[in-house]
Each structure stands twice: as C-alpha cells, then as structure tokens.
PDB file of C-alpha atoms in Angstrom:
ATOM      1  CA  UNK A 225       0.000   0.000   0.000  1.00 49.00           C
ATOM      2  CA  UNK A 226       1.290   3.469  -0.904  1.00 54.00           C
ATOM      3  CA  UNK A 227       1.107   6.332   1.591  1.00 56.00           C
ATOM      4  CA  UNK A 228      -0.837   8.289  -1.029  1.00 57.00           C
ATOM      5  CA  UNK A 229      -3.620   5.696  -0.830  1.00 62.00           C
ATOM      6  CA  UNK A 230      -4.452   7.142   2.581  1.00 78.00           C
ATOM      7  CA  UNK A 231      -2.990  10.619   2.261  1.00 84.00           C
ATOM      8  CA  UNK A 232      -6.368  12.285   2.703  1.00 87.00           C
ATOM      9  CA  UNK A 233      -8.865  11.569   5.452  1.00 89.00           C
ATOM     10  CA  UNK A 234     -12.399  12.873   5.362  1.00 89.00           C
ATOM     11  CA  UNK A 235     -15.519  13.312   7.394  1.00 93.00           C
ATOM     12  CA  UNK A 236     -18.943  14.201   6.134  1.00 94.00           C
ATOM     13  CA  UNK A 237     -20.290  17.190   8.056  1.00 96.00           C
ATOM     14  CA  UNK A 238     -23.719  17.130   6.417  1.00 96.00           C
ATOM     15  CA  UNK A 239     -25.318  16.415   3.027  1.00 93.00           C
ATOM     16  CA  UNK A 240     -23.443  19.303   1.367  1.00 93.00           C
ATOM     17  CA  UNK A 241     -20.198  19.717   3.324  1.00 95.00           C
ATOM     18  CA  UNK A 242     -17.208  17.380   3.626  1.00 93.00           C
ATOM     19  CA  UNK A 243     -14.027  18.174   5.567  1.00 94.00           C
ATOM     20  CA  UNK A 244     -10.787  16.646   4.295  1.00 91.00           C
ATOM     21  CA  UNK A 245      -7.286  16.797   5.780  1.00 90.00           C
ATOM     22  CA  UNK A 246      -3.853  15.227   5.352  1.00 88.00           C
ATOM     23  CA  UNK A 247      -3.107  13.049   8.421  1.00 88.00           C
ATOM     24  CA  UNK A 248       0.516  12.465   7.293  1.00 84.00           C
ATOM     25  CA  UNK A 249       1.304  16.189   7.469  1.00 83.00           C
ATOM     26  CA  UNK A 250       2.534  17.420  10.873  1.00 83.00           C
ATOM     27  CA  UNK A 251      -0.472  18.662  12.845  1.00 83.00           C
ATOM     28  CA  UNK A 252       0.890  22.203  13.100  1.00 83.00           C
ATOM     29  CA  UNK A 253       0.941  22.413   9.263  1.00 80.00           C
ATOM     30  CA  UNK A 254      -2.336  20.612   8.540  1.00 82.00           C
ATOM     31  CA  UNK A 255      -5.208  22.565   7.125  1.00 84.00           C
ATOM     32  CA  UNK A 256      -8.867  21.780   6.767  1.00 90.00           C
ATOM     33  CA  UNK A 257      -9.956  21.318   3.181  1.00 89.00           C
ATOM     34  CA  UNK A 258     -13.656  22.015   2.751  1.00 92.00           C
ATOM     35  CA  UNK A 259     -15.670  20.566  -0.129  1.00 90.00           C
ATOM     36  CA  UNK A 260     -19.053  22.285  -0.387  1.00 93.00           C
ATOM     37  CA  UNK A 261     -21.657  20.959  -2.806  1.00 91.00           C
ATOM     38  CA  UNK A 262     -23.742  23.636  -4.467  1.00 90.00           C
ATOM     39  CA  UNK A 263     -26.751  23.602  -6.747  1.00 88.00           C
ATOM     40  CA  UNK A 264     -24.836  24.295  -9.971  1.00 87.00           C
ATOM     41  CA  UNK A 265     -21.319  23.278  -8.963  1.00 88.00           C
ATOM     42  CA  UNK A 266     -19.053  22.705  -6.010  1.00 90.00           C
ATOM     43  CA  UNK A 267     -16.560  24.828  -4.085  1.00 90.00           C
ATOM     44  CA  UNK A 268     -13.258  23.691  -2.624  1.00 89.00           C
ATOM     45  CA  UNK A 269     -11.932  25.889   0.167  1.00 89.00           C
ATOM     46  CA  UNK A 270      -8.184  25.362   0.560  1.00 86.00           C
ATOM     47  CA  UNK A 271      -6.490  22.401  -1.037  1.00 82.00           C
ATOM     48  CA  UNK A 272      -3.880  21.049   1.364  1.00 82.00           C
ATOM     49  CA  UNK A 273      -0.098  21.061   1.352  1.00 79.00           C
ATOM     50  CA  UNK A 274       0.295  19.495  -2.085  1.00 76.00           C
ATOM     51  CA  UNK A 275       2.152  16.360  -1.016  1.00 78.00           C
ATOM     52  CA  UNK A 276       0.019  14.401  -3.471  1.00 78.00           C
ATOM     53  CA  UNK A 277      -2.625  15.427  -5.980  1.00 78.00           C
ATOM     54  CA  UNK A 278      -5.972  16.079  -4.306  1.00 79.00           C
ATOM     55  CA  UNK A 279      -7.872  15.579  -7.557  1.00 76.00           C
ATOM     56  CA  UNK A 280      -6.061  12.311  -8.290  1.00 76.00           C
ATOM     57  CA  UNK A 281      -6.711  10.731  -4.886  1.00 73.00           C
ATOM     58  CA  UNK A 282     -10.118  12.146  -3.894  1.00 75.00           C
ATOM     59  CA  UNK A 283     -12.784  11.470  -6.562  1.00 75.00           C
ATOM     60  CA  UNK A 284     -15.261  13.561  -4.556  1.00 73.00           C
ATOM     61  CA  UNK A 285     -13.653  16.768  -5.823  1.00 72.00           C
ATOM     62  CA  UNK A 286     -13.797  15.806  -9.509  1.00 70.00           C
ATOM     63  CA  UNK A 287     -17.423  14.688  -9.850  1.00 74.00           C
ATOM     64  CA  UNK A 288     -18.635  18.169 -10.873  1.00 79.00           C
ATOM     65  CA  UNK A 289     -17.258  21.572 -11.789  1.00 81.00           C
ATOM     66  CA  UNK A 290     -15.340  22.977  -8.803  1.00 81.00           C
ATOM     67  CA  UNK A 291     -14.392  26.533  -7.917  1.00 82.00           C
ATOM     68  CA  UNK A 292     -11.247  26.681  -5.793  1.00 82.00           C
ATOM     69  CA  UNK A 293     -10.693  29.264  -3.049  1.00 82.00           C
ATOM     70  CA  UNK A 294      -7.564  29.614  -0.916  1.00 82.00           C
ATOM     71  CA  UNK A 295      -7.796  31.309   2.467  1.00 81.00           C
ATOM     72  CA  UNK A 296      -4.054  31.288   3.128  1.00 70.00           C
ATOM     73  CA  UNK A 297      -0.769  29.998   1.764  1.00 62.00           C
ATOM     74  CA  UNK A 298       2.188  28.281   3.373  1.00 56.00           C
ATOM     75  CA  UNK A 299       5.710  28.987   2.257  1.00 51.00           C
ATOM     76  CA  UNK A 300       8.546  26.691   3.213  1.00 47.00           C
ATOM     77  CA  UNK A 301      11.879  27.940   4.460  1.00 40.00           C
ATOM     78  CA  UNK A 302      14.625  28.261   1.806  1.00 42.00           C
TER      79      UNK A 302
END
C-alpha cells in the first residue's frame, strides 16, 4: 500500500459539506480542506499542502465543476 492511498482523510459534516485533511502532514501544518456541494457546482476551500494530488486521490472533488478558493498559503523555508 502506498502512503498516497491514505494521504487524505475525510468526514462528512452534512449532506453538502465534507471536511478533508492530510493526516501524514505534521499537525501544526495541517489545514482543513472544505468541499461544499452547491446547486450548480461545487466549491473547494483550501487544497492542502500538495504532497500528493488532491484531484487524483479524492474522486469527490472531480465529480462536478469545482471553484477553488484559498484562504491562506504556506511557504517553506529556503
């Protein structure tokens, strides 16, 4: 089994909202990734640290058109 197979964890908040996160990322650097289902399309709020492709490993975010919104950005040290 590859780490990427379980890179993202998720919990369904309600019928329209799912919270995803990356359990293999140090807790201090983890972010909540919110997938919100809308009437005409979906919204993804934040997208994780980028260790693996969110769209490749989480089919939920590729079922319909998705608008992506970032609330913050992390920058590594040089």
